[in-house]
Amino acid sequence: MDGAGIKYAIVVHPEPYQDDHRYLDHCLEVGEGRLKGTCLFFADQPDSLAAMPSFLKDREGSIIASRVHAYAPDRLPPFGKPELRKWWRSVADAGVAVQLHFEPRYAPGFERYIQEFSDTTVIIDHLGRPFQGSPEEYARVLRWADYPNTVMKLASIPKAEHYPHQDIRPIIRQLTSAWGAERMIYGGGFNTDATPDSYRRYRQDLLGHLSHLSLQEQAAILGGNAAQLFGWS
């Protein structure tokens, strides 16, 4: 982080660890205030759902969001059932955000909760996966910009030379137009092979996609908004 010029960062709890947060707790400890994290609990698993409120209370100020995934057909959240609403209520009561990682076809299942819990921030991860759905399905995600509690996250920016070999630049322009620079954040660039130089290149590549914005707007997306949203400003 120091070599890349990063003061603070969010640890997105890895899905393979499920609701075992020991690695996240380790990161929070060694981060000494420079790291915060997201958590993962499952609405359709009673023990997991019951454990979330105390987990969030015990780590108040260190957890910025609870994450939910919807892309694997055999591991979907319980759409339309009381358990998912109870999960969302627990997140709202804790005062943290919801972070959504989903394919566009599952967007309708989340929409009622975005509307109902309008005071709870909803972070849409990975640009809402624009290339994992039809244009009609993704259009619904774009309409979520009408909900003031949604924030779009630029992460996992696909390169045209990789599958599905599509140009992401028009999508990013759509997103900046819909959400505005003031409701966008970014993530990524860190992995097991990351170096200060590789991370700086990642940021520079992202700036290339934001060249239509002012320097002030670029700075907001590349850190200013997150610092304010996550309590570092």
PDB file of C-alpha atoms in Angstrom:
ATOM      1  CA  MET A   1       0.000   0.000   0.000  1.00  0.00           C
ATOM      2  CA  ASP A   2       2.748   2.450   0.903  1.00  0.00           C
ATOM      3  CA  GLY A   3       4.633   1.851  -2.328  1.00  0.00           C
ATOM      4  CA  ALA A   4       1.476   2.385  -4.373  1.00  0.00           C
ATOM      5  CA  GLY A   5       0.542   5.554  -2.510  1.00  0.00           C
ATOM      6  CA  ILE A   6      -2.553   4.042  -0.893  1.00  0.00           C
ATOM      7  CA  LYS A   7      -3.515   5.331   2.551  1.00  0.00           C
ATOM      8  CA  TYR A   8      -6.586   3.174   3.166  1.00  0.00           C
ATOM      9  CA  ALA A   9      -8.256   0.151   1.589  1.00  0.00           C
ATOM     10  CA  ILE A  10     -11.248  -2.157   1.881  1.00  0.00           C
ATOM     11  CA  VAL A  11     -10.737  -5.909   2.220  1.00  0.00           C
ATOM     12  CA  VAL A  12     -13.568  -7.572   0.313  1.00  0.00           C
ATOM     13  CA  HIS A  13     -14.098 -10.795   2.225  1.00  0.00           C
ATOM     14  CA  PRO A  14     -13.405 -13.670  -0.213  1.00  0.00           C
ATOM     15  CA  GLU A  15     -16.447 -15.799  -1.017  1.00  0.00           C
ATOM     16  CA  PRO A  16     -14.574 -19.145  -0.711  1.00  0.00           C
ATOM     17  CA  TYR A  17     -14.251 -18.474   3.028  1.00  0.00           C
ATOM     18  CA  GLN A  18     -18.062 -18.313   3.292  1.00  0.00           C
ATOM     19  CA  ASP A  19     -19.014 -16.881   6.707  1.00  0.00           C
ATOM     20  CA  ASP A  20     -15.679 -17.750   8.331  1.00  0.00           C
ATOM     21  CA  HIS A  21     -14.170 -14.304   8.902  1.00  0.00           C
ATOM     22  CA  ARG A  22     -10.882 -15.216  10.590  1.00  0.00           C
ATOM     23  CA  TYR A  23      -8.802 -13.991   7.654  1.00  0.00           C
ATOM     24  CA  LEU A  24     -10.731 -10.712   7.607  1.00  0.00           C
ATOM     25  CA  ASP A  25     -10.165 -10.265  11.343  1.00  0.00           C
ATOM     26  CA  HIS A  26      -6.450 -10.851  10.784  1.00  0.00           C
ATOM     27  CA  CYS A  27      -6.388  -8.172   8.083  1.00  0.00           C
ATOM     28  CA  LEU A  28      -8.212  -5.692  10.303  1.00  0.00           C
ATOM     29  CA  GLU A  29      -5.733  -6.338  13.096  1.00  0.00           C
ATOM     30  CA  VAL A  30      -2.562  -5.924  11.043  1.00  0.00           C
ATOM     31  CA  GLY A  31      -4.066  -2.979   9.152  1.00  0.00           C
ATOM     32  CA  GLU A  32      -4.096  -0.896  12.341  1.00  0.00           C
ATOM     33  CA  GLY A  33      -6.936   1.333  11.159  1.00  0.00           C
ATOM     34  CA  ARG A  34      -5.876   1.541   7.522  1.00  0.00           C
ATOM     35  CA  LEU A  35      -8.080  -1.383   6.506  1.00  0.00           C
ATOM     36  CA  LYS A  36     -11.802  -1.942   6.777  1.00  0.00           C
ATOM     37  CA  GLY A  37     -13.752  -4.847   5.347  1.00  0.00           C
ATOM     38  CA  THR A  38     -16.917  -6.395   4.027  1.00  0.00           C
ATOM     39  CA  CYS A  39     -18.546  -9.470   5.515  1.00  0.00           C
ATOM     40  CA  LEU A  40     -20.533 -12.385   4.143  1.00  0.00           C
ATOM     41  CA  PHE A  41     -23.511 -14.033   5.826  1.00  0.00           C
ATOM     42  CA  PHE A  42     -26.237 -16.156   4.288  1.00  0.00           C
ATOM     43  CA  ALA A  43     -29.913 -15.275   4.553  1.00  0.00           C
ATOM     44  CA  ASP A  44     -31.006 -18.853   3.839  1.00  0.00           C
ATOM     45  CA  GLN A  45     -28.856 -20.356   6.614  1.00  0.00           C
ATOM     46  CA  PRO A  46     -30.443 -19.669  10.030  1.00  0.00           C
ATOM     47  CA  ASP A  47     -27.223 -19.893  12.050  1.00  0.00           C
ATOM     48  CA  SER A  48     -25.380 -17.617   9.639  1.00  0.00           C
ATOM     49  CA  LEU A  49     -28.197 -15.080   9.578  1.00  0.00           C
ATOM     50  CA  ALA A  50     -28.426 -15.082  13.382  1.00  0.00           C
ATOM     51  CA  ALA A  51     -24.687 -14.472  13.740  1.00  0.00           C
ATOM     52  CA  MET A  52     -24.555 -11.326  11.604  1.00  0.00           C
ATOM     53  CA  PRO A  53     -25.952  -8.689  14.038  1.00  0.00           C
ATOM     54  CA  SER A  54     -23.454  -9.445  16.817  1.00  0.00           C
ATOM     55  CA  PHE A  55     -20.601  -9.716  14.312  1.00  0.00           C
ATOM     56  CA  LEU A  56     -21.364  -6.244  12.986  1.00  0.00           C
ATOM     57  CA  LYS A  57     -21.812  -4.793  16.473  1.00  0.00           C
ATOM     58  CA  ASP A  58     -18.494  -6.222  17.689  1.00  0.00           C
ATOM     59  CA  ARG A  59     -16.685  -4.729  14.671  1.00  0.00           C
ATOM     60  CA  GLU A  60     -18.531  -1.445  14.480  1.00  0.00           C
ATOM     61  CA  GLY A  61     -16.550   1.042  12.425  1.00  0.00           C
ATOM     62  CA  SER A  62     -14.450  -1.674  10.785  1.00  0.00           C
ATOM     63  CA  ILE A  63     -17.083  -3.291   8.533  1.00  0.00           C
ATOM     64  CA  ILE A  64     -18.467  -1.120   5.758  1.00  0.00           C
ATOM     65  CA  ALA A  65     -20.827  -3.564   4.033  1.00  0.00           C
ATOM     66  CA  SER A  66     -22.359  -7.003   4.034  1.00  0.00           C
ATOM     67  CA  ARG A  67     -21.992  -8.708   0.689  1.00  0.00           C
ATOM     68  CA  VAL A  68     -24.472 -10.886  -1.171  1.00  0.00           C
ATOM     69  CA  HIS A  69     -23.860 -12.930  -4.315  1.00  0.00           C
ATOM     70  CA  ALA A  70     -26.309 -13.911  -7.043  1.00  0.00           C
ATOM     71  CA  TYR A  71     -24.747 -15.559 -10.057  1.00  0.00           C
ATOM     72  CA  ALA A  72     -24.557 -19.309  -9.386  1.00  0.00           C
ATOM     73  CA  PRO A  73     -28.049 -20.831  -9.874  1.00  0.00           C
ATOM     74  CA  ASP A  74     -27.509 -23.335  -7.055  1.00  0.00           C
ATOM     75  CA  ARG A  75     -26.371 -20.673  -4.551  1.00  0.00           C
ATOM     76  CA  LEU A  76     -28.873 -17.840  -4.895  1.00  0.00           C
ATOM     77  CA  PRO A  77     -30.204 -15.743  -2.011  1.00  0.00           C
ATOM     78  CA  PRO A  78     -33.801 -16.491  -0.981  1.00  0.00           C
ATOM     79  CA  PHE A  79     -35.478 -13.962  -3.263  1.00  0.00           C
ATOM     80  CA  GLY A  80     -38.972 -12.958  -2.190  1.00  0.00           C
ATOM     81  CA  LYS A  81     -38.770 -14.775   1.136  1.00  0.00           C
ATOM     82  CA  PRO A  82     -38.835 -13.317   4.665  1.00  0.00           C
ATOM     83  CA  GLU A  83     -35.266 -14.443   5.284  1.00  0.00           C
ATOM     84  CA  LEU A  84     -33.779 -12.056   2.724  1.00  0.00           C
ATOM     85  CA  ARG A  85     -35.773  -9.153   4.101  1.00  0.00           C
ATOM     86  CA  LYS A  86     -34.575 -10.063   7.609  1.00  0.00           C
ATOM     87  CA  TRP A  87     -30.981 -10.114   6.320  1.00  0.00           C
ATOM     88  CA  TRP A  88     -31.430  -6.677   4.731  1.00  0.00           C
ATOM     89  CA  ARG A  89     -33.058  -5.332   7.917  1.00  0.00           C
ATOM     90  CA  SER A  90     -30.089  -6.522   9.988  1.00  0.00           C
ATOM     91  CA  VAL A  91     -27.692  -4.737   7.649  1.00  0.00           C
ATOM     92  CA  ALA A  92     -29.787  -1.578   7.764  1.00  0.00           C
ATOM     93  CA  ASP A  93     -30.036  -1.658  11.564  1.00  0.00           C
ATOM     94  CA  ALA A  94     -26.243  -1.974  11.807  1.00  0.00           C
ATOM     95  CA  GLY A  95     -25.800   1.131   9.675  1.00  0.00           C
ATOM     96  CA  VAL A  96     -23.571  -0.495   7.072  1.00  0.00           C
ATOM     97  CA  ALA A  97     -24.042  -0.847   3.327  1.00  0.00           C
ATOM     98  CA  VAL A  98     -25.238  -3.737   1.193  1.00  0.00           C
ATOM     99  CA  GLN A  99     -22.754  -4.815  -1.467  1.00  0.00           C
ATOM    100  CA  LEU A 100     -24.289  -6.655  -4.419  1.00  0.00           C
ATOM    101  CA  HIS A 101     -22.322  -8.971  -6.699  1.00  0.00           C
ATOM    102  CA  PHE A 102     -24.742 -10.400  -9.241  1.00  0.00           C
ATOM    103  CA  GLU A 103     -25.531 -11.137 -12.852  1.00  0.00           C
ATOM    104  CA  PRO A 104     -28.072  -8.722 -14.369  1.00  0.00           C
ATOM    105  CA  ARG A 105     -30.764 -11.405 -14.711  1.00  0.00           C
ATOM    106  CA  TYR A 106     -31.074 -11.458 -10.921  1.00  0.00           C
ATOM    107  CA  ALA A 107     -31.501  -7.688 -10.545  1.00  0.00           C
ATOM    108  CA  PRO A 108     -35.319  -7.835 -10.192  1.00  0.00           C
ATOM    109  CA  GLY A 109     -34.982  -9.932  -7.039  1.00  0.00           C
ATOM    110  CA  PHE A 110     -33.059  -7.156  -5.259  1.00  0.00           C
ATOM    111  CA  GLU A 111     -35.051  -4.158  -6.405  1.00  0.00           C
ATOM    112  CA  ARG A 112     -37.816  -4.295  -3.803  1.00  0.00           C
ATOM    113  CA  TYR A 113     -35.247  -4.157  -0.990  1.00  0.00           C
ATOM    114  CA  ILE A 114     -33.334  -1.260  -2.541  1.00  0.00           C
ATOM    115  CA  GLN A 115     -36.625   0.618  -2.587  1.00  0.00           C
ATOM    116  CA  GLU A 116     -37.844  -0.431   0.850  1.00  0.00           C
ATOM    117  CA  PHE A 117     -34.572   0.257   2.670  1.00  0.00           C
ATOM    118  CA  SER A 118     -33.964   3.561   0.953  1.00  0.00           C
ATOM    119  CA  ASP A 119     -31.708   4.859   3.742  1.00  0.00           C
ATOM    120  CA  THR A 120     -29.276   1.959   3.309  1.00  0.00           C
ATOM    121  CA  THR A 121     -26.467   2.421   0.810  1.00  0.00           C
ATOM    122  CA  VAL A 122     -26.277  -0.261  -1.888  1.00  0.00           C
ATOM    123  CA  ILE A 123     -22.911  -0.745  -3.600  1.00  0.00           C
ATOM    124  CA  ILE A 124     -23.217  -2.351  -7.032  1.00  0.00           C
ATOM    125  CA  ASP A 125     -19.996  -4.281  -7.529  1.00  0.00           C
ATOM    126  CA  HIS A 126     -18.160  -5.102 -10.755  1.00  0.00           C
ATOM    127  CA  LEU A 127     -20.145  -2.527 -12.771  1.00  0.00           C
ATOM    128  CA  GLY A 128     -23.191  -4.773 -12.373  1.00  0.00           C
ATOM    129  CA  ARG A 129     -21.581  -7.383 -14.661  1.00  0.00           C
ATOM    130  CA  PRO A 130     -22.662  -5.749 -17.953  1.00  0.00           C
ATOM    131  CA  PHE A 131     -21.390  -8.537 -20.201  1.00  0.00           C
ATOM    132  CA  GLN A 132     -23.022 -11.340 -18.186  1.00  0.00           C
ATOM    133  CA  GLY A 133     -26.528 -10.354 -19.226  1.00  0.00           C
ATOM    134  CA  SER A 134     -28.598  -9.222 -22.172  1.00  0.00           C
ATOM    135  CA  PRO A 135     -28.888  -5.490 -22.984  1.00  0.00           C
ATOM    136  CA  GLU A 136     -32.445  -5.599 -21.661  1.00  0.00           C
ATOM    137  CA  GLU A 137     -31.353  -7.187 -18.386  1.00  0.00           C
ATOM    138  CA  TYR A 138     -28.535  -4.690 -17.922  1.00  0.00           C
ATOM    139  CA  ALA A 139     -30.855  -1.781 -18.720  1.00  0.00           C
ATOM    140  CA  ARG A 140     -32.661  -2.576 -15.481  1.00  0.00           C
ATOM    141  CA  VAL A 141     -29.397  -2.270 -13.570  1.00  0.00           C
ATOM    142  CA  LEU A 142     -28.781   1.098 -15.214  1.00  0.00           C
ATOM    143  CA  ARG A 143     -32.185   2.288 -14.044  1.00  0.00           C
ATOM    144  CA  TRP A 144     -31.061   1.726 -10.467  1.00  0.00           C
ATOM    145  CA  ALA A 145     -29.230   5.023 -10.817  1.00  0.00           C
ATOM    146  CA  ASP A 146     -32.654   6.566 -10.136  1.00  0.00           C
ATOM    147  CA  TYR A 147     -32.391   5.282  -6.550  1.00  0.00           C
ATOM    148  CA  PRO A 148     -30.296   7.799  -4.582  1.00  0.00           C
ATOM    149  CA  ASN A 149     -29.022   5.122  -2.194  1.00  0.00           C
ATOM    150  CA  THR A 150     -27.144   3.215  -4.922  1.00  0.00           C
ATOM    151  CA  VAL A 151     -23.420   3.573  -5.597  1.00  0.00           C
ATOM    152  CA  MET A 152     -21.713   2.100  -8.661  1.00  0.00           C
ATOM    153  CA  LYS A 153     -18.331   0.440  -8.176  1.00  0.00           C
ATOM    154  CA  LEU A 154     -15.826   0.224 -11.008  1.00  0.00           C
ATOM    155  CA  ALA A 155     -13.986  -3.060 -10.503  1.00  0.00           C
ATOM    156  CA  SER A 156     -12.905  -6.078 -12.547  1.00  0.00           C
ATOM    157  CA  ILE A 157     -12.722  -3.887 -15.642  1.00  0.00           C
ATOM    158  CA  PRO A 158     -12.686  -6.363 -18.556  1.00  0.00           C
ATOM    159  CA  LYS A 159     -10.151  -5.938 -21.327  1.00  0.00           C
ATOM    160  CA  ALA A 160     -11.286  -6.192 -24.942  1.00  0.00           C
ATOM    161  CA  GLU A 161      -8.664  -8.842 -25.707  1.00  0.00           C
ATOM    162  CA  HIS A 162     -10.229 -11.143 -23.133  1.00  0.00           C
ATOM    163  CA  TYR A 163     -13.566 -12.963 -23.329  1.00  0.00           C
ATOM    164  CA  PRO A 164     -16.229 -11.778 -24.177  1.00  0.00           C
ATOM    165  CA  HIS A 165     -14.075  -9.437 -26.309  1.00  0.00           C
ATOM    166  CA  GLN A 166     -16.241  -6.354 -25.905  1.00  0.00           C
ATOM    167  CA  ASP A 167     -15.278  -2.730 -25.416  1.00  0.00           C
ATOM    168  CA  ILE A 168     -16.063  -1.591 -21.868  1.00  0.00           C
ATOM    169  CA  ARG A 169     -15.595   2.124 -22.614  1.00  0.00           C
ATOM    170  CA  PRO A 170     -19.182   2.800 -23.767  1.00  0.00           C
ATOM    171  CA  ILE A 171     -20.477   1.060 -20.639  1.00  0.00           C
ATOM    172  CA  ILE A 172     -18.326   3.194 -18.349  1.00  0.00           C
ATOM    173  CA  ARG A 173     -19.573   6.317 -20.090  1.00  0.00           C
ATOM    174  CA  GLN A 174     -23.141   5.118 -19.519  1.00  0.00           C
ATOM    175  CA  LEU A 175     -22.394   4.575 -15.848  1.00  0.00           C
ATOM    176  CA  THR A 176     -20.752   7.947 -15.297  1.00  0.00           C
ATOM    177  CA  SER A 177     -23.675   9.602 -17.065  1.00  0.00           C
ATOM    178  CA  ALA A 178     -26.269   7.704 -15.024  1.00  0.00           C
ATOM    179  CA  TRP A 179     -24.715   7.860 -11.558  1.00  0.00           C
ATOM    180  CA  GLY A 180     -22.507  10.904 -11.858  1.00  0.00           C
ATOM    181  CA  ALA A 181     -18.954  10.957 -10.556  1.00  0.00           C
ATOM    182  CA  GLU A 182     -20.196  11.745  -7.047  1.00  0.00           C
ATOM    183  CA  ARG A 183     -21.871   8.313  -6.692  1.00  0.00           C
ATOM    184  CA  MET A 184     -19.084   6.113  -8.019  1.00  0.00           C
ATOM    185  CA  ILE A 185     -16.137   4.357  -6.385  1.00  0.00           C
ATOM    186  CA  TYR A 186     -13.527   1.936  -7.645  1.00  0.00           C
ATOM    187  CA  GLY A 187     -11.731  -1.194  -6.503  1.00  0.00           C
ATOM    188  CA  GLY A 188      -9.308  -3.860  -7.619  1.00  0.00           C
ATOM    189  CA  GLY A 189      -5.666  -3.893  -8.589  1.00  0.00           C
ATOM    190  CA  PHE A 190      -4.547  -6.014  -5.657  1.00  0.00           C
ATOM    191  CA  ASN A 191      -3.814  -9.739  -5.958  1.00  0.00           C
ATOM    192  CA  THR A 192      -1.109 -12.189  -4.946  1.00  0.00           C
ATOM    193  CA  ASP A 193       1.172 -10.903  -7.711  1.00  0.00           C
ATOM    194  CA  ALA A 194       0.535  -7.189  -7.173  1.00  0.00           C
ATOM    195  CA  THR A 195       3.433  -4.781  -6.836  1.00  0.00           C
ATOM    196  CA  PRO A 196       3.454  -1.019  -6.306  1.00  0.00           C
ATOM    197  CA  ASP A 197       4.159  -0.585 -10.019  1.00  0.00           C
ATOM    198  CA  SER A 198       1.386  -2.943 -11.148  1.00  0.00           C
ATOM    199  CA  TYR A 199      -1.126  -1.195  -8.920  1.00  0.00           C
ATOM    200  CA  ARG A 200      -0.146   2.228 -10.241  1.00  0.00           C
ATOM    201  CA  ARG A 201      -0.585   0.885 -13.782  1.00  0.00           C
ATOM    202  CA  TYR A 202      -4.042  -0.385 -12.846  1.00  0.00           C
ATOM    203  CA  ARG A 203      -5.065   3.056 -11.651  1.00  0.00           C
ATOM    204  CA  GLN A 204      -3.598   4.642 -14.754  1.00  0.00           C
ATOM    205  CA  ASP A 205      -5.524   2.253 -16.992  1.00  0.00           C
ATOM    206  CA  LEU A 206      -8.715   3.118 -15.136  1.00  0.00           C
ATOM    207  CA  LEU A 207      -8.040   6.820 -15.574  1.00  0.00           C
ATOM    208  CA  GLY A 208      -7.909   6.165 -19.304  1.00  0.00           C
ATOM    209  CA  HIS A 209     -11.554   5.096 -19.119  1.00  0.00           C
ATOM    210  CA  LEU A 210     -12.432   8.285 -17.229  1.00  0.00           C
ATOM    211  CA  SER A 211     -10.721  10.773 -19.528  1.00  0.00           C
ATOM    212  CA  HIS A 212     -14.088  12.358 -20.374  1.00  0.00           C
ATOM    213  CA  LEU A 213     -14.395  13.533 -16.765  1.00  0.00           C
ATOM    214  CA  SER A 214     -12.727  16.471 -15.055  1.00  0.00           C
ATOM    215  CA  LEU A 215      -9.673  15.943 -12.841  1.00  0.00           C
ATOM    216  CA  GLN A 216     -11.838  16.688  -9.818  1.00  0.00           C
ATOM    217  CA  GLU A 217     -14.374  14.045 -10.844  1.00  0.00           C
ATOM    218  CA  GLN A 218     -11.621  11.511 -11.487  1.00  0.00           C
ATOM    219  CA  ALA A 219     -10.155  12.145  -8.042  1.00  0.00           C
ATOM    220  CA  ALA A 220     -13.575  11.653  -6.465  1.00  0.00           C
ATOM    221  CA  ILE A 221     -14.014   8.241  -8.089  1.00  0.00           C
ATOM    222  CA  LEU A 222     -10.433   7.173  -7.352  1.00  0.00           C
ATOM    223  CA  GLY A 223     -10.676   7.710  -3.626  1.00  0.00           C
ATOM    224  CA  GLY A 224     -12.480  10.846  -2.531  1.00  0.00           C
ATOM    225  CA  ASN A 225     -15.952   9.337  -2.576  1.00  0.00           C
ATOM    226  CA  ALA A 226     -14.857   6.170  -0.781  1.00  0.00           C
ATOM    227  CA  ALA A 227     -13.049   8.143   1.914  1.00  0.00           C
ATOM    228  CA  GLN A 228     -16.248  10.014   2.667  1.00  0.00           C
ATOM    229  CA  LEU A 229     -18.558   7.007   2.332  1.00  0.00           C
ATOM    230  CA  PHE A 230     -16.456   4.732   4.539  1.00  0.00           C
ATOM    231  CA  GLY A 231     -15.532   7.234   7.243  1.00  0.00           C
ATOM    232  CA  TRP A 232     -11.956   8.120   6.351  1.00  0.00           C
ATOM    233  CA  SER A 233     -12.429  11.768   5.403  1.00  0.00           C
TER     234      SER A 233
END
